[in-house]
Coordinates of C-alpha atoms and ligand atoms in Angstrom, one line a residue:
M10 CA -70.1 -119.7 81.8
K11 CA -73.0 -120.5 79.7
S12 CA -71.9 -121.3 76.2
A13 CA -75.5 -120.4 74.6
I14 CA -74.7 -116.6 76.6
L15 CA -71.1 -117.3 74.6
S16 CA -73.2 -117.7 70.7
A17 CA -75.5 -115.8 71.4
A18 CA -74.1 -111.8 70.6
L19 CA -72.6 -111.6 67.0
L20 CA -69.1 -109.8 67.3
A21 CA -68.6 -105.5 67.1
A22 CA -65.2 -106.5 65.8
A23 CA -64.3 -105.3 62.5
P24 CA -62.9 -108.9 60.3
V25 CA -59.8 -109.0 58.9
V26 CA -59.1 -110.0 56.1
L27 CA -57.6 -114.1 56.7
A28 CA -54.1 -114.7 56.3
Q29 CA -54.5 -117.8 56.3
S30 CA -56.3 -120.4 56.5
Q31 CA -57.2 -122.5 59.7
N32 CA -55.3 -125.8 59.8
A33 CA -58.5 -128.3 61.6
S34 CA -56.4 -131.3 61.9
F35 CA -54.1 -129.6 64.1
L36 CA -57.3 -126.2 65.6
T37 CA -59.4 -130.3 66.7
G38 CA -55.6 -131.7 68.3
L39 CA -55.4 -127.9 70.0
L40 CA -59.2 -128.4 71.4
T41 CA -58.0 -132.9 72.1
T42 CA -55.4 -131.1 74.5
L43 CA -57.1 -128.0 76.3
Q44 CA -60.4 -131.7 76.4
S45 CA -57.6 -133.9 78.3
A46 CA -57.1 -130.7 81.0
N47 CA -61.1 -129.3 81.6
L48 CA -60.9 -127.0 79.6
T49 CA -63.9 -126.6 79.2
S50 CA -65.0 -123.3 79.7
L51 CA -61.9 -122.4 77.4
I52 CA -63.4 -124.2 74.2
S53 CA -66.6 -122.7 75.1
A54 CA -65.5 -119.1 74.6
T55 CA -62.7 -120.6 71.4
T56 CA -67.1 -121.2 69.9
T57 CA -67.5 -117.6 69.7
F58 CA -64.7 -116.6 69.2
N59 CA -64.1 -118.2 65.9
S60 CA -67.7 -116.4 65.3
S61 CA -65.5 -113.2 64.2
G62 CA -63.3 -112.7 61.6
V63 CA -60.5 -111.2 64.3
G64 CA -61.2 -115.2 66.4
Q65 CA -61.0 -116.4 63.2
G66 CA -57.9 -114.7 62.5
I67 CA -55.8 -115.9 65.1
L68 CA -56.8 -119.8 65.3
A69 CA -55.5 -119.4 62.0
E70 CA -52.1 -118.1 63.3
L71 CA -52.4 -120.7 65.6
S72 CA -52.6 -123.3 63.5
G73 CA -50.0 -122.6 61.6
G74 CA -47.5 -124.7 64.0
S75 CA -45.7 -121.9 64.4
P76 CA -44.6 -121.5 69.2
F77 CA -47.0 -119.8 71.2
V78 CA -48.4 -119.0 74.9
I79 CA -52.0 -120.0 75.9
F80 CA -53.0 -118.9 78.6
A81 CA -55.8 -121.3 79.7
P82 CA -58.7 -120.1 82.7
T83 CA -59.6 -123.0 83.8
N84 CA -63.7 -123.4 85.0
E85 CA -63.9 -122.3 88.1
A86 CA -61.6 -119.3 86.5
F87 CA -64.2 -118.2 84.0
S88 CA -67.3 -119.1 86.5
S89 CA -66.1 -116.6 88.6
A90 CA -65.1 -114.0 86.1
P91 CA -66.7 -110.2 85.7
S92 CA -70.1 -111.8 84.1
N93 CA -70.2 -108.7 81.6
I94 CA -65.5 -110.0 79.9
T95 CA -68.2 -113.2 79.4
S96 CA -71.2 -112.6 78.4
N97 CA -69.6 -109.4 75.6
S98 CA -68.8 -111.8 72.8
R99 CA -66.2 -108.8 71.6
Q100 CA -65.0 -108.1 75.3
L101 CA -64.5 -111.8 75.1
S102 CA -62.5 -112.5 72.3
D103 CA -61.1 -109.3 73.7
V104 CA -60.5 -111.2 76.4
L105 CA -59.6 -114.1 74.7
A106 CA -56.7 -112.7 72.4
Y107 CA -55.5 -111.0 75.3
H108 CA -54.5 -115.2 76.1
I109 CA -52.9 -115.9 73.3
V110 CA -49.2 -115.0 73.7
N111 CA -46.4 -115.2 69.7
G112 CA -43.6 -116.9 70.2
N113 CA -40.9 -118.7 72.5
F114 CA -40.8 -118.6 75.5
S115 CA -39.6 -121.8 76.2
N116 CA -36.3 -121.3 77.3
T117 CA -37.6 -117.5 79.7
A118 CA -38.1 -119.0 83.3
T119 CA -37.6 -115.5 85.2
T120 CA -37.7 -115.3 89.2
Y121 CA -39.7 -111.5 90.0
P122 CA -38.5 -109.2 90.4
N123 CA -37.0 -110.1 86.2
V124 CA -39.9 -110.0 84.1
T125 CA -40.8 -112.2 80.8
L126 CA -43.5 -109.7 79.4
G127 CA -44.4 -111.3 75.5
R128 CA -46.3 -109.8 72.7
T129 CA -49.9 -110.6 72.7
F130 CA -52.9 -110.8 69.9
L131 CA -55.3 -108.0 71.5
N132 CA -55.4 -105.4 69.4
D133 CA -58.1 -103.7 69.8
S134 CA -57.8 -100.3 69.3
E135 CA -60.5 -99.3 72.3
V136 CA -58.9 -100.7 74.6
V137 CA -55.6 -100.9 73.4
H138 CA -53.6 -97.2 72.4
L139 CA -49.9 -98.0 72.6
E140 CA -48.0 -96.6 69.8
G141 CA -47.9 -97.7 65.7
G142 CA -51.2 -99.7 66.7
K143 CA -49.8 -102.3 68.5
A144 CA -51.0 -104.5 69.9
Q145 CA -51.2 -105.8 74.9
V146 CA -48.3 -107.1 75.9
V147 CA -48.8 -109.2 79.3
A148 CA -45.9 -109.7 82.2
W149 CA -45.1 -112.8 83.7
A150 CA -42.6 -114.1 87.1
T151 CA -41.8 -116.7 88.8
R152 CA -42.6 -115.5 92.5
A153 CA -41.2 -116.9 95.9
D154 CA -43.5 -119.2 96.0
G155 CA -41.9 -121.4 93.3
H156 CA -46.0 -120.1 90.2
I157 CA -45.9 -117.4 87.6
H158 CA -47.4 -115.0 88.1
V159 CA -49.2 -113.6 85.3
L160 CA -48.0 -109.9 86.2
N161 CA -50.6 -106.7 87.8
Q162 CA -53.0 -108.8 88.0
K163 CA -56.2 -107.3 90.8
N164 CA -56.6 -111.3 91.2
D165 CA -54.1 -113.0 91.6
S166 CA -52.9 -115.0 88.4
I167 CA -51.2 -118.2 89.4
V168 CA -50.1 -120.8 86.6
V169 CA -51.0 -124.3 88.1
N170 CA -50.1 -126.7 85.5
T171 CA -48.9 -126.8 82.4
T172 CA -49.4 -128.8 79.2
T173 CA -48.0 -128.3 75.3
F174 CA -49.4 -129.7 72.5
G175 CA -47.1 -129.3 69.5
N176 CA -45.0 -125.9 69.9
I177 CA -48.3 -124.3 71.9
T178 CA -47.3 -124.2 75.3
I179 CA -50.5 -124.2 78.1
N180 CA -50.2 -122.4 81.1
I181 CA -53.3 -123.0 83.5
V182 CA -54.2 -119.8 85.0
D183 CA -56.4 -119.7 87.9
H184 CA -58.2 -116.4 86.9
V185 CA -59.5 -115.0 83.9
L186 CA -56.2 -111.8 83.1
A187 CA -57.6 -108.4 82.8
V188 CA -56.6 -106.5 80.0
P189 CA -54.5 -102.9 80.9
Q190 CA -56.9 -99.9 81.6
S191 CA -56.2 -96.3 81.7
L192 CA -54.3 -94.0 84.5
Q193 CA -57.2 -93.7 86.0
G194 CA -58.4 -97.8 86.6
T195 CA -54.8 -98.9 87.8
V196 CA -53.1 -96.4 90.0
P197 CA -51.7 -98.9 92.7
T198 CA -52.5 -98.4 96.5
E199 CA -53.4 -101.0 98.6
D200 CA -49.4 -102.1 98.8
A201 CA -47.6 -100.0 101.6
N202 CA -44.1 -100.0 99.0
T203 CA -45.7 -99.2 96.4
S204 CA -48.4 -97.0 97.2
L205 CA -49.6 -94.6 93.9
S206 CA -52.3 -92.7 96.4
Q207 CA -49.6 -89.3 96.8
L208 CA -49.8 -89.6 91.8
P209 CA -53.4 -87.9 91.2
T210 CA -52.2 -85.5 93.5
F211 CA -48.1 -85.1 92.0
L212 CA -49.6 -85.0 88.1
G213 CA -53.2 -82.9 89.0
A214 CA -50.6 -80.0 89.9
V215 CA -48.9 -79.9 86.7
N216 CA -50.3 -78.4 84.0
V217 CA -49.3 -78.7 79.8
P218 CA -50.3 -77.7 76.9
F219 CA -51.7 -80.4 75.1
F220 CA -52.4 -80.4 71.1
N221 CA -55.9 -82.2 70.4
S222 CA -55.2 -83.1 66.5
S223 CA -59.1 -84.4 66.8
S224 CA -61.3 -80.8 66.5
N225 CA -57.1 -79.3 65.4
S226 CA -56.9 -77.1 68.8
S227 CA -54.3 -76.1 71.8
S228 CA -55.5 -76.5 75.6
S229 CA -53.8 -76.8 78.9
V230 CA -54.7 -80.1 80.3
S231 CA -52.8 -82.7 83.9
A232 CA -49.7 -83.4 83.4
F233 CA -52.6 -86.6 85.1
N234 CA -55.0 -86.8 82.6
L235 CA -52.5 -86.0 79.3
L236 CA -51.3 -89.0 81.1
N237 CA -54.8 -90.6 81.5
N238 CA -55.2 -91.1 77.4
G239 CA -54.2 -88.2 75.6
L240 CA -51.0 -90.5 75.3
H241 CA -50.8 -92.9 72.4
G242 CA -47.8 -95.3 73.5
F243 CA -45.4 -94.3 77.0
T244 CA -43.1 -95.1 80.1
F245 CA -43.6 -93.2 83.2
F246 CA -41.6 -93.2 86.2
A247 CA -44.0 -93.1 89.3
P248 CA -42.8 -91.7 92.1
N249 CA -44.4 -94.4 95.1
D250 CA -46.0 -92.3 98.3
S251 CA -43.3 -91.3 100.5
A252 CA -40.3 -90.7 97.0
V253 CA -43.4 -87.7 96.7
L254 CA -43.9 -86.4 99.9
A255 CA -39.7 -86.5 100.8
A256 CA -39.9 -84.7 97.9
Q257 CA -42.8 -81.9 99.3
S258 CA -40.0 -78.9 100.4
N259 CA -38.6 -79.4 96.6
L260 CA -42.2 -79.4 95.0
T261 CA -43.0 -76.6 97.5
A262 CA -40.1 -74.5 95.7
L263 CA -41.1 -75.4 92.6
A264 CA -44.8 -74.3 92.9
S265 CA -44.1 -70.8 91.1
N266 CA -43.3 -71.7 88.6
S267 CA -45.5 -73.4 87.0
T268 CA -42.9 -74.1 84.0
A269 CA -40.1 -75.9 85.8
L270 CA -42.8 -78.0 87.9
S271 CA -43.9 -79.5 83.9
N272 CA -40.0 -80.0 83.2
L273 CA -39.9 -82.1 86.1
F274 CA -42.6 -83.6 85.3
Y275 CA -41.6 -84.8 81.2
N276 CA -38.7 -86.1 83.0
H277 CA -39.9 -89.0 84.2
L278 CA -41.8 -89.4 81.4
I279 CA -40.9 -90.9 77.4
N280 CA -43.4 -89.8 74.8
D281 CA -44.7 -92.4 72.3
T282 CA -42.4 -95.1 73.5
T283 CA -43.4 -98.2 76.0
V284 CA -40.1 -99.5 77.2
Y285 CA -40.1 -102.5 79.3
S286 CA -38.4 -103.4 82.7
P287 CA -35.9 -105.5 80.1
E288 CA -35.1 -103.4 77.9
F289 CA -33.6 -101.5 79.9
V290 CA -30.3 -103.2 80.0
G291 CA -27.2 -102.0 78.1
Q292 CA -29.4 -99.0 76.7
S293 CA -30.4 -95.2 77.6
F294 CA -33.9 -93.1 76.6
T295 CA -34.6 -89.3 76.3
S296 CA -36.8 -88.0 78.1
A297 CA -40.0 -85.5 76.5
G298 CA -38.3 -82.6 78.6
G299 CA -34.6 -83.8 76.4
E300 CA -33.2 -85.2 78.6
S301 CA -31.0 -88.4 79.6
F302 CA -32.4 -91.9 81.3
T303 CA -30.1 -94.2 82.0
F304 CA -29.8 -96.8 83.8
S305 CA -28.4 -99.6 85.9
I306 CA -28.6 -102.8 87.9
N307 CA -26.8 -104.0 90.6
A308 CA -26.8 -106.9 93.8
T309 CA -29.9 -104.3 95.1
G310 CA -32.0 -103.6 92.0
Q311 CA -32.7 -101.9 89.3
Y312 CA -31.7 -97.7 89.1
V313 CA -33.6 -95.4 86.6
T314 CA -31.0 -91.9 87.1
S315 CA -32.3 -88.3 85.5
G316 CA -29.8 -85.1 85.8
N317 CA -28.5 -85.9 89.0
T318 CA -31.2 -87.9 91.6
T319 CA -30.5 -92.1 91.0
A320 CA -33.9 -93.5 92.3
L321 CA -34.2 -97.7 92.4
I322 CA -37.7 -99.4 89.7
I323 CA -39.6 -100.4 93.3
Q324 CA -42.2 -102.3 90.7
P325 CA -41.4 -102.6 87.0
D326 CA -43.6 -103.4 84.4
V327 CA -47.5 -101.6 85.8
L328 CA -49.2 -102.7 82.2
L329 CA -52.2 -99.3 81.5
S330 CA -53.6 -99.2 77.9
S331 CA -50.9 -96.8 76.3
G332 CA -47.7 -97.5 78.1
V333 CA -46.4 -98.3 80.7
L334 CA -45.5 -97.5 84.6
H335 CA -42.6 -98.0 86.4
V336 CA -42.2 -97.2 90.4
I337 CA -39.7 -95.7 91.3
D338 CA -38.8 -95.2 95.3
R339 CA -37.7 -91.4 94.7
V340 CA -38.9 -87.9 92.8
L341 CA -36.5 -87.0 89.5
I342 CA -35.7 -83.6 91.1
N343 CA -34.0 -82.1 87.0
T344 CA -36.1 -80.0 86.0
D345 CA -33.6 -79.3 82.7
F346 CA -34.9 -78.5 79.4
N347 CA -33.8 -79.6 75.6
S348 CA -36.4 -78.7 73.5
G349 CA -33.0 -79.8 70.4
A350 CA -32.8 -83.2 72.0
A351 CA -37.0 -83.4 73.4
S352 CA -38.1 -83.2 69.3
S353 CA -35.7 -85.3 68.0
A354 CA -36.1 -88.7 70.5
L355 CA -39.9 -88.0 69.6
A356 CA -39.5 -87.7 65.8
S357 CA -36.8 -91.1 66.1
A358 CA -39.5 -92.6 68.5
T359 CA -42.6 -91.3 65.6
S360 CA -40.0 -93.0 63.1
A361 CA -39.4 -96.2 65.1
A362 CA -43.0 -96.6 65.8
A363 CA -44.2 -96.6 62.4
Q364 CA -42.7 -99.2 61.5
S365 CA -44.7 -103.1 61.9
T366 CA -42.4 -105.9 63.8
T367 CA -43.1 -109.4 64.4
E368 CA -42.3 -109.9 68.4
T369 CA -41.5 -114.3 68.9
Q370 CA -39.9 -113.9 70.8
P371 CA -39.8 -112.0 74.8
I372 CA -39.8 -108.5 75.0
G373 CA -35.9 -106.9 75.0
F374 CA -35.4 -110.4 74.7
S375 CA -31.2 -111.2 74.4
A376 CA -30.2 -114.3 72.6
T377 CA -26.4 -113.4 73.9
A378 CA -28.2 -113.2 77.1
S379 CA -30.7 -116.1 76.5
L380 CA -27.5 -118.4 75.7
S381 CA -25.4 -117.8 78.9
S382 CA -28.2 -118.2 80.7
A383 CA -29.3 -120.8 80.1
A384 CA -26.5 -123.0 79.3
S385 CA -25.6 -121.5 83.5
G386 CA -29.0 -123.5 84.2
S387 CA -30.9 -120.7 84.8
G388 CA -32.8 -118.7 81.6
T389 CA -33.3 -115.0 82.4
N390 CA -32.9 -112.8 79.7
S391 CA -34.1 -110.0 81.7
G392 CA -32.4 -107.5 83.8
A393 CA -35.3 -106.1 86.2
G394 CA -34.2 -105.5 90.0
A395 CA -35.9 -105.2 92.7
S396 CA -35.5 -105.4 96.3
G397 CA -37.6 -104.4 98.6
S398 CA -40.3 -105.9 96.2
N399 CA -39.5 -109.4 95.5
N400 CA -42.0 -111.2 98.9
A401 CA -45.2 -111.3 95.9
A402 CA -46.7 -108.3 97.5
L403 CA -48.7 -107.7 94.8
V404 CA -50.2 -105.1 93.5
R405 CA -53.1 -104.0 93.7
F406 CA -55.2 -102.2 91.1
A407 CA -57.5 -100.1 93.2
G408 CA -59.2 -98.0 90.6
P409 CA -60.1 -94.7 92.8
G410 CA -62.9 -92.7 91.2
K411 CA -62.4 -89.5 89.2
A412 CA -64.1 -88.1 92.3
Q413 CA -61.9 -89.1 95.1
M414 CA -58.4 -88.5 93.2
F415 CA -60.6 -84.7 92.2
A416 CA -61.0 -84.2 96.3
L417 CA -57.2 -85.8 96.9
G418 CA -55.6 -83.4 95.0
M419 CA -57.5 -80.4 96.1
T420 CA -56.8 -80.9 99.7
V421 CA -53.3 -81.6 99.1
V422 CA -52.9 -79.2 96.8
G423 CA -54.5 -77.0 98.9
V424 CA -52.4 -78.3 101.9
L425 CA -49.2 -77.1 99.6
A426 CA -48.9 -74.3 98.1
G427 CA -52.5 -72.8 97.2
A428 CA -50.5 -71.7 93.6
F429 CA -50.5 -75.4 91.3
I430 CA -53.3 -75.2 89.2
T431 CA -55.6 -78.0 89.0
V432 CA -57.2 -79.4 86.1
L433 CA -58.1 -82.9 86.9
Ligands
LIG17 C1 -51.7 -129.5 59.9 O1 -51.3 -129.4 61.3 C2 -50.8 -131.3 61.5 C3 -50.4 -130.9 62.7 O2 -51.9 -130.8 63.5 C4 -49.7 -130.9 60.3 O3 -49.8 -132.9 60.5 C5 -50.6 -131.3 59.1 O4 -48.6 -131.3 58.5 C6 -50.9 -129.7 59.1 N1 -51.0 -129.3 57.2 C7 -50.6 -128.1 57.1 C8 -50.8 -127.8 55.7 O5 -50.5 -127.4 57.1
LIG18 C1 -60.9 -133.8 85.3 O1 -62.1 -133.9 85.0 C2 -62.5 -135.3 85.5 C3 -63.7 -135.6 85.5 O2 -63.7 -134.3 86.4 C4 -61.4 -135.7 86.7 O3 -61.0 -137.3 86.6 C5 -59.6 -135.6 85.4 O4 -58.5 -136.0 86.5 C6 -59.5 -135.0 85.2 N1 -58.3 -133.9 85.1 C7 -57.3 -132.9 85.1 C8 -56.4 -133.6 84.3 O5 -57.6 -131.8 85.8
LIG19 C1 -63.9 -121.4 62.5 O1 -65.1 -121.4 61.8 C2 -64.6 -121.5 60.1 C3 -66.7 -121.2 60.1 O2 -67.9 -120.7 60.6 C4 -65.0 -123.8 60.3 O3 -64.4 -123.4 59.3 C5 -63.6 -123.6 61.4 O4 -63.9 -125.0 61.8 C6 -64.2 -122.8 62.3 N1 -63.0 -123.8 63.2 C7 -62.3 -124.3 64.8 C8 -61.9 -124.7 65.3 O5 -64.3 -124.4 65.1
LIG20 C1 -41.9 -126.1 65.7 O1 -41.6 -124.4 65.9 C2 -40.2 -124.4 64.7 C3 -39.5 -123.4 64.4 O2 -40.4 -122.6 66.3 C4 -40.3 -125.2 63.9 O3 -39.4 -125.5 63.6 C5 -40.8 -126.8 64.2 O4 -41.4 -127.0 62.5 C6 -42.5 -126.3 64.4 N1 -42.9 -128.1 65.1 C7 -44.1 -128.0 64.7 C8 -44.2 -129.4 65.8 O5 -44.6 -127.1 64.0
LIG21 C1 -67.2 -105.3 83.6 O1 -67.6 -104.4 85.9 C2 -67.2 -104.3 85.8 C3 -68.6 -103.7 87.5 O2 -69.0 -105.2 87.8 C4 -66.4 -102.5 85.4 O3 -65.4 -101.9 87.6 C5 -65.9 -103.0 85.1 O4 -64.9 -101.4 84.4 C6 -66.5 -102.9 83.4 N1 -65.9 -103.9 82.1 C7 -66.0 -103.4 81.7 C8 -65.5 -103.3 80.2 O5 -67.0 -103.1 81.0
LIG22 C1 -51.4 -131.1 85.0 O1 -51.2 -132.0 83.8 C2 -51.1 -132.4 83.5 C3 -51.2 -133.4 82.2 O2 -50.6 -132.7 81.4 C4 -51.6 -133.3 84.5 O3 -51.3 -135.2 84.4 C5 -51.6 -133.3 85.5 O4 -53.1 -134.0 86.6 C6 -52.2 -132.4 86.5 N1 -52.1 -132.0 87.7 C7 -52.7 -131.3 87.8 C8 -52.5 -130.7 89.8 O5 -53.7 -130.6 88.0
LIG23 C1 -34.9 -80.5 97.8 O1 -34.1 -79.6 98.4 C2 -34.2 -80.6 100.0 C3 -34.5 -79.0 101.3 O2 -35.7 -79.6 101.6 C4 -32.4 -79.9 98.8 O3 -31.7 -80.0 100.7 C5 -32.4 -80.4 97.9 O4 -30.6 -80.2 98.0 C6 -32.8 -80.8 96.9 N1 -32.6 -81.0 96.3 C7 -33.3 -80.9 94.3 C8 -32.2 -81.7 93.8 O5 -32.5 -79.5 94.2
LIG24 C1 -38.6 -71.2 85.8 O1 -37.6 -72.6 86.3 C2 -37.5 -72.2 84.2 C3 -37.0 -73.6 84.1 O2 -35.8 -74.1 85.3 C4 -36.0 -71.9 84.8 O3 -35.4 -71.3 84.0 C5 -36.6 -70.3 84.9 O4 -35.7 -69.0 85.1 C6 -37.8 -70.3 86.3 N1 -38.1 -68.3 86.6 C7 -37.9 -68.3 87.4 C8 -38.6 -66.8 87.6 O5 -37.9 -69.5 89.1
LIG25 C1 -45.6 -86.9 72.9 O1 -45.9 -88.2 71.4 C2 -47.0 -86.7 70.8 C3 -46.9 -87.9 69.0 O2 -46.8 -89.4 69.4 C4 -47.1 -85.7 70.4 O3 -48.2 -84.8 69.6 C5 -47.2 -85.0 71.3 O4 -47.1 -83.4 71.7 C6 -46.3 -85.2 72.7 N1 -45.6 -84.5 73.4 C7 -44.9 -84.4 75.1 C8 -45.8 -84.1 76.1 O5 -43.7 -84.1 73.9
LIG26 C1 -27.0 -99.8 93.7 O1 -26.8 -99.1 92.9 C2 -27.1 -98.0 94.2 C3 -27.7 -96.3 93.1 O2 -26.1 -96.2 92.1 C4 -26.6 -97.9 95.0 O3 -27.4 -96.5 95.1 C5 -26.3 -98.9 95.2 O4 -25.5 -98.6 97.7 C6 -25.6 -100.2 94.7 N1 -25.9 -101.3 96.2 C7 -24.7 -102.2 95.3 C8 -24.8 -103.4 96.6 O5 -23.9 -102.0 95.4
LIG27 C1 -26.3 -81.5 88.9 O1 -25.3 -80.5 89.9 C2 -23.8 -80.1 89.2 C3 -23.9 -79.4 91.0 O2 -24.7 -79.1 91.8 C4 -25.7 -78.8 89.3 O3 -24.6 -78.3 88.4 C5 -25.5 -79.6 88.2 O4 -26.8 -77.8 87.7 C6 -26.9 -79.8 88.3 N1 -28.3 -80.7 87.8 C7 -29.2 -80.8 87.8 C8 -29.5 -81.5 86.7 O5 -29.9 -80.4 88.4
LIG28 C1 -32.5 -110.9 87.4 O1 -32.0 -110.1 86.5 C2 -29.9 -109.9 86.2 C3 -29.4 -109.4 85.1 O2 -29.2 -110.6 84.9 C4 -29.9 -110.9 87.6 O3 -28.3 -110.3 87.8 C5 -30.3 -111.8 88.8 O4 -30.4 -112.0 89.5 C6 -32.0 -111.1 88.4 N1 -32.5 -111.5 89.6 C7 -33.5 -113.3 89.6 C8 -33.4 -112.5 91.7 O5 -33.5 -113.5 89.3

């Protein structure tokens, strides 16, 4: 990556009022630390970053002395990154903001399938659509090879070395991290266990009402499109391929009842709240259908229950631009709908989203759990569990095109009953 290219374009991002000014001597020390780790491409990128108000503000925060984690891509990582990321200054700024995590993570080290999640500085509304304007998160964990991997990346991204400057932990990483995308760009398909190639079909066959506040009009959209770009902040329990196939007879039985089908969909969804796997422990949540989700964990893994179905979470925390997926091994067969519970859950989610909070520790961090695990030396903070996908099998993002999904949707819908209406 050429710094001349980097500094060429002006940033499109709107400048922000600086909350604090940069501590030049601190930043010089930080850059010197990056230099001694040979991270010259990152240093060049920082120059571009500092040409925007957003970047200047983030560098000012970094220089305040509080703990942060920086994922610092190597020179090789920058040179192999897609050129549209490194040559476009707004995208480069977004990408760099995604590499900086607020908070103290020094006592947390999770082993997959337990996951550490931190809130980054990426909150550009063009690429992040979480509830309450929250910034995007990044997820990482130690895998069986003993290395820390940043999870859910198209290119398996490994922390190859770690250094520090003051309170800042610098995790040197062998790829530039990709910012989470929409559902359509994310649906994992390659790993047999977590493959979601049936998901577009499953969701494409469900029609739900959608109120478009910008055009002030109501319409009917497929559940797939609703998750793809209709919600700002959601949690979806996504049945894997074998789950959808195993539930085929149940789905066929519901095919003529669109209310039952949309209820079934709503009972896989938490609306307006993005809940990551460490937050399940000891909590319950209400679905968009007003039904309770309950969670349990044992030596086999972490489970979610709705109605009479309990499913194993086989891949937690597949991050999306507007929420998160957790891949499960069963369709939650629950067609009940409790409108009172659904609206009160949505009301409290909406009011919670409106409160701004600054997260300075891992998401779902429990001080008690941390203290006891630190004392026992394991240093874990989260409670996700999933046997079966423990062997460093990575989710691969295939990002099938809309036409492919449509074709797939039509084929299987046709096979199913012919009664489903697709609005993909
Ligand atoms: C700036 O950072 C240096 C450490 O690099 C620190 O010694 C100094 O106190 C900081 N200055 C201010 C004003 O915070
Ligand atoms: C940085 O690069 C120089 C030469 O290119 C090499 O001698 C040195 O070991 C490298 N340092 C690190 C930390 O990789
Ligand atoms: C960022 O830009 C400001 C103003 O242009 C400058 O004063 C500051 O030294 C720069 N910081 C870094 C780290 O380059
Ligand atoms: C590191 O952060 C802690 C707060 O978490 C603060 O008390 C301490 O002064 C910071 N250290 C430095 C060197 O800035
Ligand atoms: C960058 O280009 C790749 C194809 O090379 C494309 O898939 C990706 O969506 C582009 N990214 C952005 C942010 O435009
Ligand atoms: C890791 O970083 C340390 C400095 O923090 C350096 O001494 C060491 O050579 C690095 N190791 C590798 C494999 O680059
Ligand atoms: C799903 O269908 C099977 C028969 O194919 C049936 O035994 C089972 O009870 C159904 N499950 C639910 C929750 O309705
Ligand atoms: C359709 O499903 C809903 C929700 O489960 C149920 O209340 C309703 O009775 C069903 N309608 C028919 C015709 O079976
Ligand atoms: C989801 O929440 C939004 C508010 O953020 C609301 O407008 C929408 O109707 C809700 N959808 C469902 C299916 O609950
Ligand atoms: C863990 O809980 C699940 C769901 O309740 C159960 O099927 C499984 O047998 C349990 N595993 C162990 C080891 O207790
Ligand atoms: C759970 O099973 C019980 C007993 O078979 C049944 O009465 C109830 O309707 C089921 N609940 C759901 C949500 O399917
Ligand atoms: C994940 O966390 C749970 C609960 O803290 C713990 O029981 C389990 O051993 C952890 N799993 C791994 C692989 O560290």
